[in-house]
Amino acid sequence: MTTVNANGRRETRIVADPALPVIIVTREFDAAPERVFRAYTDPDLVVQWLGPRRLTMRIDRYEARTGGSYGYTHREDDGTEYGFHGVFHEVRRDERIVQTFAYDGFPDRVSLETTLFEDLGGRTRITTTSLMESVEARDAMIRSGMRRGLREGHERLDELLGDRRAGTRDDGPRRKA
């Protein structure tokens, strides 16, 4: 269950098991699973919501299909860049995405992420489980500011899903980059 904060926004729940190298993220969205899934897999939509608000995003490749891969860069106003890449192990429409995730700054640390899309009758609960190689790697990920970036990204996704012009419907995507 997702909680709602004082501003009426749903909150992203981030849990790190103290004994396991795992982070579990849970969030609900006021949109059907097919719209949320599309926002996770269509690069024209992903570029509009993934990551902190202060960063711009450039997608080099985003092939959200079983066996596909991705690579993108987040950029600060001062030109500092943060690159990320991975492969899609399994993409099951409106249900599940299994992918690897790596930050170019720590190329030896690769996590395995599974995102489930649960139909709540017009709303969707996503649950992402990230498995890292060690508790130390998990804690380094948390200290990197991922909580803030994840929460801001989910807020941006809420805004995108609420914008009927944003291309999350079947009227075609719009690129904002």
PDB file of C-alpha atoms in Angstrom:
ATOM      1  CA  MET A   1       0.000   0.000   0.000  1.00  0.00           C
ATOM      2  CA  THR A   2       1.314   3.438  -0.914  1.00  0.00           C
ATOM      3  CA  THR A   3       0.887   6.326   1.493  1.00  0.00           C
ATOM      4  CA  VAL A   4      -0.164   9.837   0.499  1.00  0.00           C
ATOM      5  CA  ASN A   5       1.774  12.828   1.867  1.00  0.00           C
ATOM      6  CA  ALA A   6       0.418  16.192   3.126  1.00  0.00           C
ATOM      7  CA  ASN A   7       0.489  17.584  -0.444  1.00  0.00           C
ATOM      8  CA  GLY A   8      -1.831  14.824  -1.633  1.00  0.00           C
ATOM      9  CA  ARG A   9       0.945  13.055  -3.550  1.00  0.00           C
ATOM     10  CA  ARG A  10       1.591   9.373  -3.341  1.00  0.00           C
ATOM     11  CA  GLU A  11       4.873   8.482  -1.727  1.00  0.00           C
ATOM     12  CA  THR A  12       7.569   6.158  -2.962  1.00  0.00           C
ATOM     13  CA  ARG A  13       8.415   3.522  -0.355  1.00  0.00           C
ATOM     14  CA  ILE A  14      12.073   2.479  -0.344  1.00  0.00           C
ATOM     15  CA  VAL A  15      13.114  -0.402   1.921  1.00  0.00           C
ATOM     16  CA  ALA A  16      16.626  -1.784   2.379  1.00  0.00           C
ATOM     17  CA  ASP A  17      16.708  -5.129   4.155  1.00  0.00           C
ATOM     18  CA  PRO A  18      19.449  -4.859   6.799  1.00  0.00           C
ATOM     19  CA  ALA A  19      20.606  -8.451   6.205  1.00  0.00           C
ATOM     20  CA  LEU A  20      20.393  -8.693   2.393  1.00  0.00           C
ATOM     21  CA  PRO A  21      21.883  -6.647  -0.494  1.00  0.00           C
ATOM     22  CA  VAL A  22      18.392  -5.711  -1.654  1.00  0.00           C
ATOM     23  CA  ILE A  23      16.350  -2.530  -2.117  1.00  0.00           C
ATOM     24  CA  ILE A  24      12.593  -2.819  -2.616  1.00  0.00           C
ATOM     25  CA  VAL A  25      10.739   0.168  -4.089  1.00  0.00           C
ATOM     26  CA  THR A  26       6.956   0.359  -4.069  1.00  0.00           C
ATOM     27  CA  ARG A  27       4.752   3.094  -5.563  1.00  0.00           C
ATOM     28  CA  GLU A  28       1.195   3.409  -6.838  1.00  0.00           C
ATOM     29  CA  PHE A  29       0.119   5.480  -9.840  1.00  0.00           C
ATOM     30  CA  ASP A  30      -3.352   6.654 -10.867  1.00  0.00           C
ATOM     31  CA  ALA A  31      -3.187   5.031 -14.294  1.00  0.00           C
ATOM     32  CA  ALA A  32      -3.812   1.587 -15.731  1.00  0.00           C
ATOM     33  CA  PRO A  33      -0.854  -0.836 -16.000  1.00  0.00           C
ATOM     34  CA  GLU A  34      -0.634  -0.469 -19.784  1.00  0.00           C
ATOM     35  CA  ARG A  35      -0.040   3.305 -19.463  1.00  0.00           C
ATOM     36  CA  VAL A  36       2.525   2.929 -16.674  1.00  0.00           C
ATOM     37  CA  PHE A  37       4.275   0.106 -18.548  1.00  0.00           C
ATOM     38  CA  ARG A  38       4.428   2.252 -21.682  1.00  0.00           C
ATOM     39  CA  ALA A  39       5.983   5.099 -19.673  1.00  0.00           C
ATOM     40  CA  TYR A  40       8.661   2.617 -18.539  1.00  0.00           C
ATOM     41  CA  THR A  41       9.394   1.255 -22.017  1.00  0.00           C
ATOM     42  CA  ASP A  42       8.890   4.061 -24.560  1.00  0.00           C
ATOM     43  CA  PRO A  43      12.106   6.131 -24.741  1.00  0.00           C
ATOM     44  CA  ASP A  44      10.155   9.251 -25.751  1.00  0.00           C
ATOM     45  CA  LEU A  45       8.323   8.976 -22.414  1.00  0.00           C
ATOM     46  CA  VAL A  46      11.204   7.687 -20.280  1.00  0.00           C
ATOM     47  CA  VAL A  47      13.233  10.827 -21.079  1.00  0.00           C
ATOM     48  CA  GLN A  48      10.418  12.928 -19.604  1.00  0.00           C
ATOM     49  CA  TRP A  49      10.371  11.410 -16.121  1.00  0.00           C
ATOM     50  CA  LEU A  50      13.344   9.216 -15.211  1.00  0.00           C
ATOM     51  CA  GLY A  51      15.695  10.858 -12.716  1.00  0.00           C
ATOM     52  CA  PRO A  52      15.966  13.970 -10.558  1.00  0.00           C
ATOM     53  CA  ARG A  53      14.347  17.218 -11.677  1.00  0.00           C
ATOM     54  CA  ARG A  54      17.626  19.166 -11.786  1.00  0.00           C
ATOM     55  CA  LEU A  55      19.149  16.875 -14.433  1.00  0.00           C
ATOM     56  CA  THR A  56      18.514  16.626 -18.160  1.00  0.00           C
ATOM     57  CA  MET A  57      18.505  13.202 -19.766  1.00  0.00           C
ATOM     58  CA  ARG A  58      19.922  12.003 -23.067  1.00  0.00           C
ATOM     59  CA  ILE A  59      19.043   8.509 -24.241  1.00  0.00           C
ATOM     60  CA  ASP A  60      21.658   6.865 -26.465  1.00  0.00           C
ATOM     61  CA  ARG A  61      19.682   3.643 -26.906  1.00  0.00           C
ATOM     62  CA  TYR A  62      16.594   2.201 -25.249  1.00  0.00           C
ATOM     63  CA  GLU A  63      15.436  -1.126 -26.642  1.00  0.00           C
ATOM     64  CA  ALA A  64      12.888  -2.236 -24.032  1.00  0.00           C
ATOM     65  CA  ARG A  65      12.396  -5.780 -25.281  1.00  0.00           C
ATOM     66  CA  THR A  66      13.624  -9.156 -24.098  1.00  0.00           C
ATOM     67  CA  GLY A  67      17.302  -9.228 -25.080  1.00  0.00           C
ATOM     68  CA  GLY A  68      17.457  -5.449 -25.688  1.00  0.00           C
ATOM     69  CA  SER A  69      19.773  -2.963 -24.024  1.00  0.00           C
ATOM     70  CA  TYR A  70      19.839   0.647 -22.907  1.00  0.00           C
ATOM     71  CA  GLY A  71      22.242   3.469 -22.276  1.00  0.00           C
ATOM     72  CA  TYR A  72      21.499   6.989 -21.105  1.00  0.00           C
ATOM     73  CA  THR A  73      23.181   9.983 -19.501  1.00  0.00           C
ATOM     74  CA  HIS A  74      21.937  12.438 -16.894  1.00  0.00           C
ATOM     75  CA  ARG A  75      23.585  15.873 -17.072  1.00  0.00           C
ATOM     76  CA  GLU A  76      23.984  18.679 -14.525  1.00  0.00           C
ATOM     77  CA  ASP A  77      23.802  22.344 -15.610  1.00  0.00           C
ATOM     78  CA  ASP A  78      27.585  22.586 -15.050  1.00  0.00           C
ATOM     79  CA  GLY A  79      28.191  19.810 -17.588  1.00  0.00           C
ATOM     80  CA  THR A  80      28.825  16.959 -15.141  1.00  0.00           C
ATOM     81  CA  GLU A  81      27.454  13.747 -16.617  1.00  0.00           C
ATOM     82  CA  TYR A  82      26.328  10.448 -15.072  1.00  0.00           C
ATOM     83  CA  GLY A  83      26.040   7.522 -17.478  1.00  0.00           C
ATOM     84  CA  PHE A  84      23.992   4.374 -16.949  1.00  0.00           C
ATOM     85  CA  HIS A  85      23.564   1.204 -18.981  1.00  0.00           C
ATOM     86  CA  GLY A  86      22.174  -2.311 -18.848  1.00  0.00           C
ATOM     87  CA  VAL A  87      20.347  -5.069 -20.652  1.00  0.00           C
ATOM     88  CA  PHE A  88      16.725  -6.133 -20.599  1.00  0.00           C
ATOM     89  CA  HIS A  89      16.624  -9.781 -19.607  1.00  0.00           C
ATOM     90  CA  GLU A  90      12.827 -10.044 -19.865  1.00  0.00           C
ATOM     91  CA  VAL A  91      10.124  -7.554 -20.889  1.00  0.00           C
ATOM     92  CA  ARG A  92       6.600  -8.909 -20.465  1.00  0.00           C
ATOM     93  CA  ARG A  93       4.039  -6.347 -21.615  1.00  0.00           C
ATOM     94  CA  ASP A  94       2.070  -4.681 -18.789  1.00  0.00           C
ATOM     95  CA  GLU A  95       3.403  -7.214 -16.247  1.00  0.00           C
ATOM     96  CA  ARG A  96       7.144  -7.357 -15.681  1.00  0.00           C
ATOM     97  CA  ILE A  97      10.567  -6.010 -16.602  1.00  0.00           C
ATOM     98  CA  VAL A  98      13.801  -7.730 -15.562  1.00  0.00           C
ATOM     99  CA  GLN A  99      16.969  -5.761 -16.324  1.00  0.00           C
ATOM    100  CA  THR A 100      20.506  -5.115 -15.197  1.00  0.00           C
ATOM    101  CA  PHE A 101      21.556  -1.655 -14.033  1.00  0.00           C
ATOM    102  CA  ALA A 102      25.070  -0.221 -13.950  1.00  0.00           C
ATOM    103  CA  TYR A 103      26.446   3.262 -13.275  1.00  0.00           C
ATOM    104  CA  ASP A 104      29.435   4.084 -15.496  1.00  0.00           C
ATOM    105  CA  GLY A 105      31.236   5.481 -12.440  1.00  0.00           C
ATOM    106  CA  PHE A 106      31.242   2.006 -10.840  1.00  0.00           C
ATOM    107  CA  PRO A 107      31.239  -0.383 -13.828  1.00  0.00           C
ATOM    108  CA  ASP A 108      32.026  -3.432 -11.681  1.00  0.00           C
ATOM    109  CA  ARG A 109      28.845  -2.974  -9.646  1.00  0.00           C
ATOM    110  CA  VAL A 110      25.887  -4.337 -11.577  1.00  0.00           C
ATOM    111  CA  SER A 111      22.493  -4.868  -9.991  1.00  0.00           C
ATOM    112  CA  LEU A 112      19.592  -6.999 -11.167  1.00  0.00           C
ATOM    113  CA  GLU A 113      16.228  -5.221 -11.092  1.00  0.00           C
ATOM    114  CA  THR A 114      12.781  -6.773 -11.377  1.00  0.00           C
ATOM    115  CA  THR A 115       9.802  -4.429 -11.762  1.00  0.00           C
ATOM    116  CA  LEU A 116       6.275  -5.809 -11.427  1.00  0.00           C
ATOM    117  CA  PHE A 117       3.169  -3.910 -12.603  1.00  0.00           C
ATOM    118  CA  GLU A 118       0.125  -4.826 -10.501  1.00  0.00           C
ATOM    119  CA  ASP A 119      -3.372  -3.910 -11.702  1.00  0.00           C
ATOM    120  CA  LEU A 120      -5.366  -2.260  -8.888  1.00  0.00           C
ATOM    121  CA  GLY A 121      -8.479  -1.620 -11.010  1.00  0.00           C
ATOM    122  CA  GLY A 122      -7.545   1.527 -12.941  1.00  0.00           C
ATOM    123  CA  ARG A 123      -4.456   2.187 -10.817  1.00  0.00           C
ATOM    124  CA  THR A 124      -1.100   0.450 -10.845  1.00  0.00           C
ATOM    125  CA  ARG A 125       1.302  -0.597  -8.112  1.00  0.00           C
ATOM    126  CA  ILE A 126       4.884  -1.016  -9.216  1.00  0.00           C
ATOM    127  CA  THR A 127       7.287  -3.012  -7.091  1.00  0.00           C
ATOM    128  CA  THR A 128      10.952  -2.953  -8.044  1.00  0.00           C
ATOM    129  CA  THR A 129      13.373  -5.303  -6.328  1.00  0.00           C
ATOM    130  CA  SER A 130      17.055  -4.481  -6.871  1.00  0.00           C
ATOM    131  CA  LEU A 131      19.619  -7.129  -5.974  1.00  0.00           C
ATOM    132  CA  MET A 132      23.201  -5.915  -5.561  1.00  0.00           C
ATOM    133  CA  GLU A 133      26.416  -7.903  -5.139  1.00  0.00           C
ATOM    134  CA  SER A 134      26.879  -6.891  -1.487  1.00  0.00           C
ATOM    135  CA  VAL A 135      25.340  -4.916   1.345  1.00  0.00           C
ATOM    136  CA  GLU A 136      28.214  -2.416   0.924  1.00  0.00           C
ATOM    137  CA  ALA A 137      27.276  -1.860  -2.740  1.00  0.00           C
ATOM    138  CA  ARG A 138      23.640  -1.399  -1.746  1.00  0.00           C
ATOM    139  CA  ASP A 139      24.549   1.110   0.955  1.00  0.00           C
ATOM    140  CA  ALA A 140      26.776   3.033  -1.497  1.00  0.00           C
ATOM    141  CA  MET A 141      23.806   3.211  -3.899  1.00  0.00           C
ATOM    142  CA  ILE A 142      21.582   4.609  -1.145  1.00  0.00           C
ATOM    143  CA  ARG A 143      24.224   7.171  -0.088  1.00  0.00           C
ATOM    144  CA  SER A 144      24.540   8.327  -3.723  1.00  0.00           C
ATOM    145  CA  GLY A 145      21.236  10.209  -3.507  1.00  0.00           C
ATOM    146  CA  MET A 146      19.153   7.555  -5.229  1.00  0.00           C
ATOM    147  CA  ARG A 147      16.239   8.061  -2.803  1.00  0.00           C
ATOM    148  CA  ARG A 148      15.760  11.693  -3.806  1.00  0.00           C
ATOM    149  CA  GLY A 149      16.239  10.979  -7.496  1.00  0.00           C
ATOM    150  CA  LEU A 150      13.821   8.067  -7.413  1.00  0.00           C
ATOM    151  CA  ARG A 151      11.145  10.036  -5.563  1.00  0.00           C
ATOM    152  CA  GLU A 152      11.468  13.016  -7.917  1.00  0.00           C
ATOM    153  CA  GLY A 153      11.323  10.686 -10.915  1.00  0.00           C
ATOM    154  CA  HIS A 154       8.109   9.128  -9.624  1.00  0.00           C
ATOM    155  CA  GLU A 155       6.620  12.583  -9.033  1.00  0.00           C
ATOM    156  CA  ARG A 156       7.495  13.473 -12.635  1.00  0.00           C
ATOM    157  CA  LEU A 157       5.908  10.215 -13.807  1.00  0.00           C
ATOM    158  CA  ASP A 158       2.739  11.116 -11.879  1.00  0.00           C
ATOM    159  CA  GLU A 159       2.690  14.453 -13.721  1.00  0.00           C
ATOM    160  CA  LEU A 160       3.276  12.766 -17.077  1.00  0.00           C
ATOM    161  CA  LEU A 161       0.510  10.223 -16.493  1.00  0.00           C
ATOM    162  CA  GLY A 162      -1.845  13.042 -15.501  1.00  0.00           C
ATOM    163  CA  ASP A 163      -1.084  15.024 -18.677  1.00  0.00           C
ATOM    164  CA  ARG A 164      -3.415  13.722 -21.375  1.00  0.00           C
ATOM    165  CA  ARG A 165      -1.238  15.435 -24.000  1.00  0.00           C
ATOM    166  CA  ALA A 166       1.933  13.699 -22.843  1.00  0.00           C
ATOM    167  CA  GLY A 167       1.740  10.721 -25.124  1.00  0.00           C
ATOM    168  CA  THR A 168       1.021   8.056 -22.541  1.00  0.00           C
ATOM    169  CA  ARG A 169      -2.220   7.412 -24.367  1.00  0.00           C
ATOM    170  CA  ASP A 170      -2.456   5.843 -27.789  1.00  0.00           C
ATOM    171  CA  ASP A 171      -2.353   9.224 -29.542  1.00  0.00           C
ATOM    172  CA  GLY A 172       1.405   8.926 -30.036  1.00  0.00           C
ATOM    173  CA  PRO A 173       4.436  10.020 -28.061  1.00  0.00           C
ATOM    174  CA  ARG A 174       5.907  13.508 -27.832  1.00  0.00           C
ATOM    175  CA  ARG A 175       9.573  13.963 -27.212  1.00  0.00           C
ATOM    176  CA  LYS A 176      10.780  16.476 -24.634  1.00  0.00           C
ATOM    177  CA  ALA A 177      14.514  16.655 -24.893  1.00  0.00           C
TER     178      ALA A 177
END
